[in-house]
Tab-separated table of C-alpha atoms in Angstrom:
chain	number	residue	atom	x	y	z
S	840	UNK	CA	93.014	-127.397	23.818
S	841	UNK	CA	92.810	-130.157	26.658
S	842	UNK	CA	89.639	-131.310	27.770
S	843	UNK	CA	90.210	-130.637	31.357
S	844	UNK	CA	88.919	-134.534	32.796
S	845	UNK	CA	88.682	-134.817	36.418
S	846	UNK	CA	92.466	-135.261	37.736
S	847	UNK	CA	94.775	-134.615	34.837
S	848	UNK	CA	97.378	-132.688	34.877
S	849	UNK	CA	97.189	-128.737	34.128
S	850	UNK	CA	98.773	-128.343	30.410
S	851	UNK	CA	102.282	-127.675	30.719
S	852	UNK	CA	103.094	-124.210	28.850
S	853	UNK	CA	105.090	-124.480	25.879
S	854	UNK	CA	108.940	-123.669	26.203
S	855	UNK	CA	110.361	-120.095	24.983
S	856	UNK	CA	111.622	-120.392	21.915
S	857	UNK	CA	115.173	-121.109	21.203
S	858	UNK	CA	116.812	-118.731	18.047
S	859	UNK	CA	119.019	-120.752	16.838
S	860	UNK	CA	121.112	-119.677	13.331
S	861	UNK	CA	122.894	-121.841	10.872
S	862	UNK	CA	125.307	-120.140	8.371
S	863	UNK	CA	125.990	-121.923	5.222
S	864	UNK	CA	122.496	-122.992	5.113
S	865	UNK	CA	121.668	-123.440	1.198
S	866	UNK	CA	125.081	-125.680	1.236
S	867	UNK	CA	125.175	-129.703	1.952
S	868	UNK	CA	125.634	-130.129	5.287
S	869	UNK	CA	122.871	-127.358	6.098
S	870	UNK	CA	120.473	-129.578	3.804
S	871	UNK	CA	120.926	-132.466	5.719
S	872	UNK	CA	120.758	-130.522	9.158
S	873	UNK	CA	117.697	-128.322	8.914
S	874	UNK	CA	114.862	-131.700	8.784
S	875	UNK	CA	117.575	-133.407	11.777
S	876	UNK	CA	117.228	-130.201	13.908
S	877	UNK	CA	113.794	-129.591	13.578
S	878	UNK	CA	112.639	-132.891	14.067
S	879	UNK	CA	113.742	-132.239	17.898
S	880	UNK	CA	116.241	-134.509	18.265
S	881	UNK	CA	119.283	-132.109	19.113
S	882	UNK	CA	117.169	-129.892	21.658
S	883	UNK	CA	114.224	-131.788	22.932
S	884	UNK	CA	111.213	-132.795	21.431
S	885	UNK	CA	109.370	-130.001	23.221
S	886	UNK	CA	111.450	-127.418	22.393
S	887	UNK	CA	110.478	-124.836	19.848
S	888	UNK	CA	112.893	-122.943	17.459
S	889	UNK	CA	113.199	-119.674	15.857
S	890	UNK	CA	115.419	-120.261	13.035
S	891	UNK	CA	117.621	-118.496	11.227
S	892	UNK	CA	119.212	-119.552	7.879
S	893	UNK	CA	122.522	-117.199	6.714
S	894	UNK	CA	124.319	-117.670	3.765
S	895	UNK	CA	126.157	-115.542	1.140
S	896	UNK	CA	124.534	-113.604	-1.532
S	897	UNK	CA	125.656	-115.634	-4.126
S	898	UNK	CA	123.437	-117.795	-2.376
S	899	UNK	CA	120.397	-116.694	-2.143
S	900	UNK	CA	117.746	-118.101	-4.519
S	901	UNK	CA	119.315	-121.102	-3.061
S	902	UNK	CA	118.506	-120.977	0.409
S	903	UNK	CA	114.780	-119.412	-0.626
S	904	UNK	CA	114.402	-122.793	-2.213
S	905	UNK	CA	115.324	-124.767	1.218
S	906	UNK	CA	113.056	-122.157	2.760
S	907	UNK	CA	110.033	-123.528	1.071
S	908	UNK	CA	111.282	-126.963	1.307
S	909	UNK	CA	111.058	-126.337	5.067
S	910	UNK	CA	107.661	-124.624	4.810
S	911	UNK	CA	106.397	-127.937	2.913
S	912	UNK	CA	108.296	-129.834	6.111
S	913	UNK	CA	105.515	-128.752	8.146
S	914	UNK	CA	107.441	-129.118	11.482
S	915	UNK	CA	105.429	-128.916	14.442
S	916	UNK	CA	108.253	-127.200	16.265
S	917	UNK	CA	109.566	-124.499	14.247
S	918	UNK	CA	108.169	-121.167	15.547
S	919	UNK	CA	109.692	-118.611	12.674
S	920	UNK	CA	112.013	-118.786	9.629
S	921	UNK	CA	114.188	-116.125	8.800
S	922	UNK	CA	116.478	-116.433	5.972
S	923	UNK	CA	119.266	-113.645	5.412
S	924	UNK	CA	122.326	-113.120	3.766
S	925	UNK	CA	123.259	-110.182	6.069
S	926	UNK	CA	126.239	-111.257	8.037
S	927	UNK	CA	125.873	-108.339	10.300
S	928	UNK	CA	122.502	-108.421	11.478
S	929	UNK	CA	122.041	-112.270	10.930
S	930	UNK	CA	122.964	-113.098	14.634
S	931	UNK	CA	120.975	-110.828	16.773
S	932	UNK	CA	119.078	-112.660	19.748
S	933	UNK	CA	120.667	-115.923	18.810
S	934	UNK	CA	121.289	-118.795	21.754
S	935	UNK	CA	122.796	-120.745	19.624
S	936	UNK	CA	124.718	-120.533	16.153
S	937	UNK	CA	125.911	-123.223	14.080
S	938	UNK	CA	128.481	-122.438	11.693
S	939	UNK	CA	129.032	-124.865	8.820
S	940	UNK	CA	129.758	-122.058	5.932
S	941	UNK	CA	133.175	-121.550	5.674
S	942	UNK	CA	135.576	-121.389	2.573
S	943	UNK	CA	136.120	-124.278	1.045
S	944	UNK	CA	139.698	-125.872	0.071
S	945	UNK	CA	140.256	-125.780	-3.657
S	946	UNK	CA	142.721	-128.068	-5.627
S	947	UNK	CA	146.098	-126.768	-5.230
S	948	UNK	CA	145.424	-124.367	-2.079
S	949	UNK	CA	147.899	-124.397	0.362
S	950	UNK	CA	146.798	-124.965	3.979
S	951	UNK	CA	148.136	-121.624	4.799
S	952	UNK	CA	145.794	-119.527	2.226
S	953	UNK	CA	142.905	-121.600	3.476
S	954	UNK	CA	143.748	-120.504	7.041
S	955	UNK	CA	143.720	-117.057	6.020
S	956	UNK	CA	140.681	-116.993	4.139
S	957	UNK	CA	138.508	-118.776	6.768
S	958	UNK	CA	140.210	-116.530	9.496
S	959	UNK	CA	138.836	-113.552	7.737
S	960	UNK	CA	135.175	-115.164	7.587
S	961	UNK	CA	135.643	-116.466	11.176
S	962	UNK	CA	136.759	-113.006	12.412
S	963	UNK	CA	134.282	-110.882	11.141
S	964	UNK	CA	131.257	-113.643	12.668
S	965	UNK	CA	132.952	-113.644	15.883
S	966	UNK	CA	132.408	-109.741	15.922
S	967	UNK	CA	129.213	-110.055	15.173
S	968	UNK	CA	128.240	-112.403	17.493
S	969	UNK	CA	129.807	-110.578	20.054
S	970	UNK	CA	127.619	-107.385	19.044
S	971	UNK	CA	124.512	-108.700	18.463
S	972	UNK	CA	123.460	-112.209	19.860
S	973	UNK	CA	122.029	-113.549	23.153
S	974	UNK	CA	124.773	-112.997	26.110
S	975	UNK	CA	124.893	-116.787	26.876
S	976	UNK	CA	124.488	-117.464	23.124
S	977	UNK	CA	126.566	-121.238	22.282
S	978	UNK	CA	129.001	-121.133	19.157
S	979	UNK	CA	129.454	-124.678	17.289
S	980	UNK	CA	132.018	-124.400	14.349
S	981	UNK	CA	131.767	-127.319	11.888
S	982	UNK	CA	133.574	-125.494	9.110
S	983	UNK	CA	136.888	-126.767	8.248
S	984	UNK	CA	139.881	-126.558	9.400
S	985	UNK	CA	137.112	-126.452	12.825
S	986	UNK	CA	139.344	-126.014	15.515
S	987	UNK	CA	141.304	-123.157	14.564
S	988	UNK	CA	138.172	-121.011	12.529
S	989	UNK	CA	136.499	-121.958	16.348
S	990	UNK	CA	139.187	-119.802	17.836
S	991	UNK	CA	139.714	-117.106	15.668
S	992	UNK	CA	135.939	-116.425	16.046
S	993	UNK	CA	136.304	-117.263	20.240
S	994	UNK	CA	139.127	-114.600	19.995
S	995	UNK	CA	137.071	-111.697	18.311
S	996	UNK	CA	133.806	-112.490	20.117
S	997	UNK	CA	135.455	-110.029	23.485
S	998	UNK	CA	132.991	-110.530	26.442
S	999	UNK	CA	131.438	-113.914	25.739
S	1000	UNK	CA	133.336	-116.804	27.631
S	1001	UNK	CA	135.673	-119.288	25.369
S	1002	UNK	CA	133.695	-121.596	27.052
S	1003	UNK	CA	130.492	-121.399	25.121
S	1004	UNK	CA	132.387	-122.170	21.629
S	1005	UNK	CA	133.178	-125.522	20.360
S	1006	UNK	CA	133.978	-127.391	17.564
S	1007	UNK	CA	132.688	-130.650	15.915
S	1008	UNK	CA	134.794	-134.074	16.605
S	1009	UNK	CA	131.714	-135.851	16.818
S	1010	UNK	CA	132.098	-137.106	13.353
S	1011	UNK	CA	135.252	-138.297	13.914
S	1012	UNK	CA	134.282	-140.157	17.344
S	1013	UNK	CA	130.789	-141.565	15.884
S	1014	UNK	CA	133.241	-143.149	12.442
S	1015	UNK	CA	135.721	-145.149	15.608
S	1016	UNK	CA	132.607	-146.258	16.680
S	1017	UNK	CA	131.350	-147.283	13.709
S	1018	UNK	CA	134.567	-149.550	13.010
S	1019	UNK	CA	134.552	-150.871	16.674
S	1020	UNK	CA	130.898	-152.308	16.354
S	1021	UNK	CA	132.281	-153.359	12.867
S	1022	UNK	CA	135.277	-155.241	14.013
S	1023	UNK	CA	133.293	-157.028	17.202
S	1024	UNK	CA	130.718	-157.524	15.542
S	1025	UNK	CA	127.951	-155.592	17.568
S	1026	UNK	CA	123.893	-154.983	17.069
S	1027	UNK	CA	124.736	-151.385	17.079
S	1028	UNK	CA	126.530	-148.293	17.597
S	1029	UNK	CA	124.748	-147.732	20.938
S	1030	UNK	CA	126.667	-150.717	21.888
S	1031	UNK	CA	129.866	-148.553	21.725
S	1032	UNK	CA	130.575	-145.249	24.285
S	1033	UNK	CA	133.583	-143.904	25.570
S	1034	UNK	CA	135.625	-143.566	22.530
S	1035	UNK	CA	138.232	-140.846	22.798
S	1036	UNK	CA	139.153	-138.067	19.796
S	1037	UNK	CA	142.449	-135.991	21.111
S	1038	UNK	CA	143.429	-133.000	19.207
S	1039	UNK	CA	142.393	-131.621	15.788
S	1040	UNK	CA	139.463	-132.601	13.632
S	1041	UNK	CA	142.380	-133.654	10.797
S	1042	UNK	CA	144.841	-135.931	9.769
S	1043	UNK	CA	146.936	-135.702	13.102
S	1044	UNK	CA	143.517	-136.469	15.515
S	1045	UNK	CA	144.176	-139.264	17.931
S	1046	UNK	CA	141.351	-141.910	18.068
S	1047	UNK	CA	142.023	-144.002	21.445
S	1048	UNK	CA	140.115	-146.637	22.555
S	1049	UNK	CA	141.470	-146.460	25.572
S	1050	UNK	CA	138.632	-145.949	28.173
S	1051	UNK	CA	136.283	-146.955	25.723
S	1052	UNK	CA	133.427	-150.082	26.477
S	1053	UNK	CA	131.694	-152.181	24.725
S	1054	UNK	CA	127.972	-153.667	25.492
S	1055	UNK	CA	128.358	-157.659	26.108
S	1056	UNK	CA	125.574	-159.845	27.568
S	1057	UNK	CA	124.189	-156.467	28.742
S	1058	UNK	CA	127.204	-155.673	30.708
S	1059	UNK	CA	129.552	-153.053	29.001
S	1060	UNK	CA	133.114	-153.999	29.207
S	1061	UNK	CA	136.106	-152.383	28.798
S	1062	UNK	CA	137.351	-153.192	25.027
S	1063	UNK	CA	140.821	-153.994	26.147
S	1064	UNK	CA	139.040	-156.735	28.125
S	1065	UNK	CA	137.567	-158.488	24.928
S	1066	UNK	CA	139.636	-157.415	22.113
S	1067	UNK	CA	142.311	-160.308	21.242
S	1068	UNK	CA	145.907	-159.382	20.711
S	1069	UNK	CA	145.258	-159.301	16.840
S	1070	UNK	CA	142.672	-156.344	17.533
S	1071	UNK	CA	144.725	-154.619	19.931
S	1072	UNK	CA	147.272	-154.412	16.951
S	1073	UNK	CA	144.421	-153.388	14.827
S	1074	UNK	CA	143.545	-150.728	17.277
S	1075	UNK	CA	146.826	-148.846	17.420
S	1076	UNK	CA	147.662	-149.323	13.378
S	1077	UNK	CA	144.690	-149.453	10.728
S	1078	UNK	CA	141.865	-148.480	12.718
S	1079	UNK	CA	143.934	-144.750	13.733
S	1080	UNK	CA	144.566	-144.098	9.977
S	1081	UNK	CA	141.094	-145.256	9.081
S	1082	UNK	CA	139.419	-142.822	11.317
S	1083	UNK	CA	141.841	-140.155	10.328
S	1084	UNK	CA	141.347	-140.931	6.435
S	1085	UNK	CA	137.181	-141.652	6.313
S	1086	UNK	CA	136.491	-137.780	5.152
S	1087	UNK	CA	139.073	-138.747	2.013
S	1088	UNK	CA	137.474	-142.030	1.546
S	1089	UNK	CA	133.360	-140.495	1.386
S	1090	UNK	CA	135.250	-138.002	-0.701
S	1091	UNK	CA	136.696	-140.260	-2.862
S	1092	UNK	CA	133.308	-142.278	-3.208
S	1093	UNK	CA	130.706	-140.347	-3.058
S	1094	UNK	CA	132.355	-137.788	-5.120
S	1095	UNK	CA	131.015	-135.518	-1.941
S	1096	UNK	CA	131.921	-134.831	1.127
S	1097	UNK	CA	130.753	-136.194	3.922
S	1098	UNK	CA	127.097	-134.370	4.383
S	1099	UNK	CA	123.840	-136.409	6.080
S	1100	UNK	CA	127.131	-137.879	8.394
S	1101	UNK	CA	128.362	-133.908	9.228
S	1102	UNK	CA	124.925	-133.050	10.285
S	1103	UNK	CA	123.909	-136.042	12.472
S	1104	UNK	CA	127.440	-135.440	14.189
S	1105	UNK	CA	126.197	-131.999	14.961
S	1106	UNK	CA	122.968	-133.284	16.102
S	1107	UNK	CA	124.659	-135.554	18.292
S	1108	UNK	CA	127.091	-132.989	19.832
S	1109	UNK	CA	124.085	-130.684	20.111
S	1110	UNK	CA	122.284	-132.772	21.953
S	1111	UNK	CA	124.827	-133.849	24.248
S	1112	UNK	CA	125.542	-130.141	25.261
S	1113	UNK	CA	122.242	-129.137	26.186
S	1114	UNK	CA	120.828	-132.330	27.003
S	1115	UNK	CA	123.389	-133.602	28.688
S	1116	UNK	CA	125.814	-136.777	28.734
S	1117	UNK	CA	124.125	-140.342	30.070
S	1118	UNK	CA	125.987	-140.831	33.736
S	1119	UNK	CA	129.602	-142.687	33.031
S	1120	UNK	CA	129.457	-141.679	29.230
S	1121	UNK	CA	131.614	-139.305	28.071
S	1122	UNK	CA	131.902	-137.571	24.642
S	1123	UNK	CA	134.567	-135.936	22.520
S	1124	UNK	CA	134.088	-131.897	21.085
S	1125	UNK	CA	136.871	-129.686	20.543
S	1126	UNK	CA	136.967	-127.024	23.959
S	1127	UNK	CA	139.175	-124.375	25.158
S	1128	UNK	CA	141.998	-126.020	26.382
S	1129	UNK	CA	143.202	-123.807	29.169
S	1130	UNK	CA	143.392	-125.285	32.497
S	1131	UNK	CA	142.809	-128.533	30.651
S	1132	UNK	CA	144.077	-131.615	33.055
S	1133	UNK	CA	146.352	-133.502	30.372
S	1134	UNK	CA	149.396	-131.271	29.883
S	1135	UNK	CA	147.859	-129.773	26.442
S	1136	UNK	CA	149.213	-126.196	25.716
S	1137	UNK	CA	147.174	-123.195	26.546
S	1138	UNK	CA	144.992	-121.021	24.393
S	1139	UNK	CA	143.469	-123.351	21.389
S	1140	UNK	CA	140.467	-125.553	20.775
S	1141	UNK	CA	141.362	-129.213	21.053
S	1142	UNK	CA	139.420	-132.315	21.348
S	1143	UNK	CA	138.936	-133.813	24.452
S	1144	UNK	CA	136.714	-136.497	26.305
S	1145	UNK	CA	133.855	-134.376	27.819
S	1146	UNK	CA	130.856	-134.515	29.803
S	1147	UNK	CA	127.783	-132.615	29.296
S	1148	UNK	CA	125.220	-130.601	31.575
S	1149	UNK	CA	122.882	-127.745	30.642
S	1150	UNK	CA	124.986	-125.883	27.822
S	1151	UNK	CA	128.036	-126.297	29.840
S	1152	UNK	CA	130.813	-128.913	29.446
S	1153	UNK	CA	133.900	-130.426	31.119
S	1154	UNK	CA	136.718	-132.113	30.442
S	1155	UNK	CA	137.174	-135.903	32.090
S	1156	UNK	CA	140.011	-135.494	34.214
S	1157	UNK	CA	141.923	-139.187	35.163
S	1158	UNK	CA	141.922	-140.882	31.782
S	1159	UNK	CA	144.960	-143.124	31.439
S	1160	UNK	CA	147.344	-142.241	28.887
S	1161	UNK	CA	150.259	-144.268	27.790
S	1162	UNK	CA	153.648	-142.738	26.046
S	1163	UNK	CA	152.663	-143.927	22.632
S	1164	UNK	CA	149.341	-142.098	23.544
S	1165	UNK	CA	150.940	-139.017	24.645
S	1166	UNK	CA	153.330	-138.905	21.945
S	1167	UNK	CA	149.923	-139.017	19.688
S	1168	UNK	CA	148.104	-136.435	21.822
S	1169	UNK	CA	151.652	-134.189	21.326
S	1170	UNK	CA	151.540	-134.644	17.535
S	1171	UNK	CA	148.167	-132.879	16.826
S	1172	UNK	CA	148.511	-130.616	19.679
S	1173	UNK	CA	151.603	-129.645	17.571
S	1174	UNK	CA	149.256	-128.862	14.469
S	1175	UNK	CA	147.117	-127.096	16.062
S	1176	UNK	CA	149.839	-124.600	17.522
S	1177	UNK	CA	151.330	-124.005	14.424
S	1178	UNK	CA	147.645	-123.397	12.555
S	1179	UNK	CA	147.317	-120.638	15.397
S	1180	UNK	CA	150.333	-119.329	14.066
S	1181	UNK	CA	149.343	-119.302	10.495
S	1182	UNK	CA	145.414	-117.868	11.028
S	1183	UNK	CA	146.679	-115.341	13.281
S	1184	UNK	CA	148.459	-112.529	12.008
């Protein structure tokens, strides 16, 4: 309680609650998420949250051990804790769902029978989002292969707009900036913005520095304006395949995947949605492409520069492209067609 001193302001009341659910909660990414997302940083530090942890029944002694991990948390913004392994029911009321439990890829799989099993999971939570959670309720797909579980649960969710899915490329754009303040040398990655991901989150995305600026005596400059002609080269050879490869090479280290890097991507991408982008910063997240102003097909999730307002986003129109860009921006737009064809019977 405030004490009410002459001429300060009436308490402001405290914001509804936002239910948000995360499914594949006892799992790594989850682990690293729950403290990130409760901490305020992804919806505002005034911001409560009813939240909802889902994963399979396998599962869950697991996830009532993060429960009282997140009891002993203490966080001063989370209203109610609801863990469930209920697929069905797990989603009602929720305005937003984050869905990082998918199937994983096993040693031999083909791409094809990991489509098909993640299009089965994808389906069913796209029904039951449909049937049960908030009518404005926001979908973020982290599970791999993102973009294409994204639409498959986009294209059984009937009545809520393609518009309030997306999938995670954050990752991928936060890693090209990570090698940019690398390779000039810079205090820190919020000396970087404007970095571009095109397509899939995969082997074929298209990391273009393009558009993208750099912070120099204060001033932030366009990085074709300061890079030399040895880091232009850089720029369209080894720093591509690095950004494409980094999930391998955490992999390949760590012994892992990437984890406490998945979940402060979906922070970031989070916040930026219902936040909002800074004015002349744009970000990249995997949208509905249709209507899309750069000549990408129709009717799948691909990764594109956008800017943020309230929940909603849009795509930055005007971007210049070159033809080795476009062939690039072709390539995964490729993939991602023929995934479609592949998850959808």
């Amino acid at each position: 309680s405030h004490s009410n001193k002459m001429g300060s302001a009436a308490p402001t009341l405290p914001k509804r609650p936002i239910r948000v659910l995360i499914s594949g909660a006892a799992g790594q990414i989850g682990y690293s998420l729950i403290p990130m997302l409760l901490s305020g940083r992804a919806l505002g530090d005034d911001q409560p949250i009813d939240l909802v942890l889902l994963d399979i029944p396998s599962c869950k002694d697991k996830l009532e051990g993060v429960c009282m991990e997140v009891q002993d948390c203490g966080f001063g913004l989370l209203r109610s804790l609801t863990p469930t392994v209920d697929g069905k029911t797990a989603f009602e009321g929720c305005d937003l769902c984050i869905l990082v439990g998918g199937f994983p890829r096993k040693p031999g799989m083909l791409r094809a029978d990991l489509l098909k099993k993640n299009g089965g999971i994808f389906s069913a939570m796209g029904k039951a989002i449909a049937a049960t959670a908030s009518r404005n309720v926001k979908v973020v797909v982290v599970a791999n292969p993102a973009n294409t579980n994204c639409l498959i649960a986009a294209l059984n969710a009937a009545q809520i707009p393609k518009q309030n899915f997306s999938c995670l490329t954050r990752l991928d754009m936060n890693r090209a900036k990570g090698q940019i303040v690398s390779r000039f040398g810079l205090f820190s990655a919020n000396d970087v913005k404007n970095v571009t991901i095109w397509g899939n989150h995969s082997k074929t995305q298209y990391p273009d520095i393009t558009d993208a600026r750099v912070k120099r005596d204060g001033a932030w400059t366009p990085v074709s304006t300061v890079a030399t002609e040895e880091d232009m080269k850089y720029f369209k050879g080894d720093f591509i395949k690095t950004v494409q490869q980094r999930g391998a090479a955490v992999l390949k280290a760590r012994g892992f995947s990437s984890a406490a890097s998945a979940a402060n991507a979906v922070t970031d991408h989070i916040k930026s949605l219902f936040q909002g982008t800074a004015p002349g910063e744009h970000v990249s997240m995997g949208v509905w492409s249709n209507g899309n102003p750069y000549g990408i097909a129709d009717g799948i999730f691909y990764s594109f520069p956008c800017t943020c307002k309230n929940g909603t986003w849009s795509i930055v129109p005007g971007l210049q492209c070159s033809e080795e860009s476009k062939k690039l921006m072709k390539a995964t737009e490729q993939e991602l067609l023929e995934e479609k064809k592949e998850a959808l019977p």
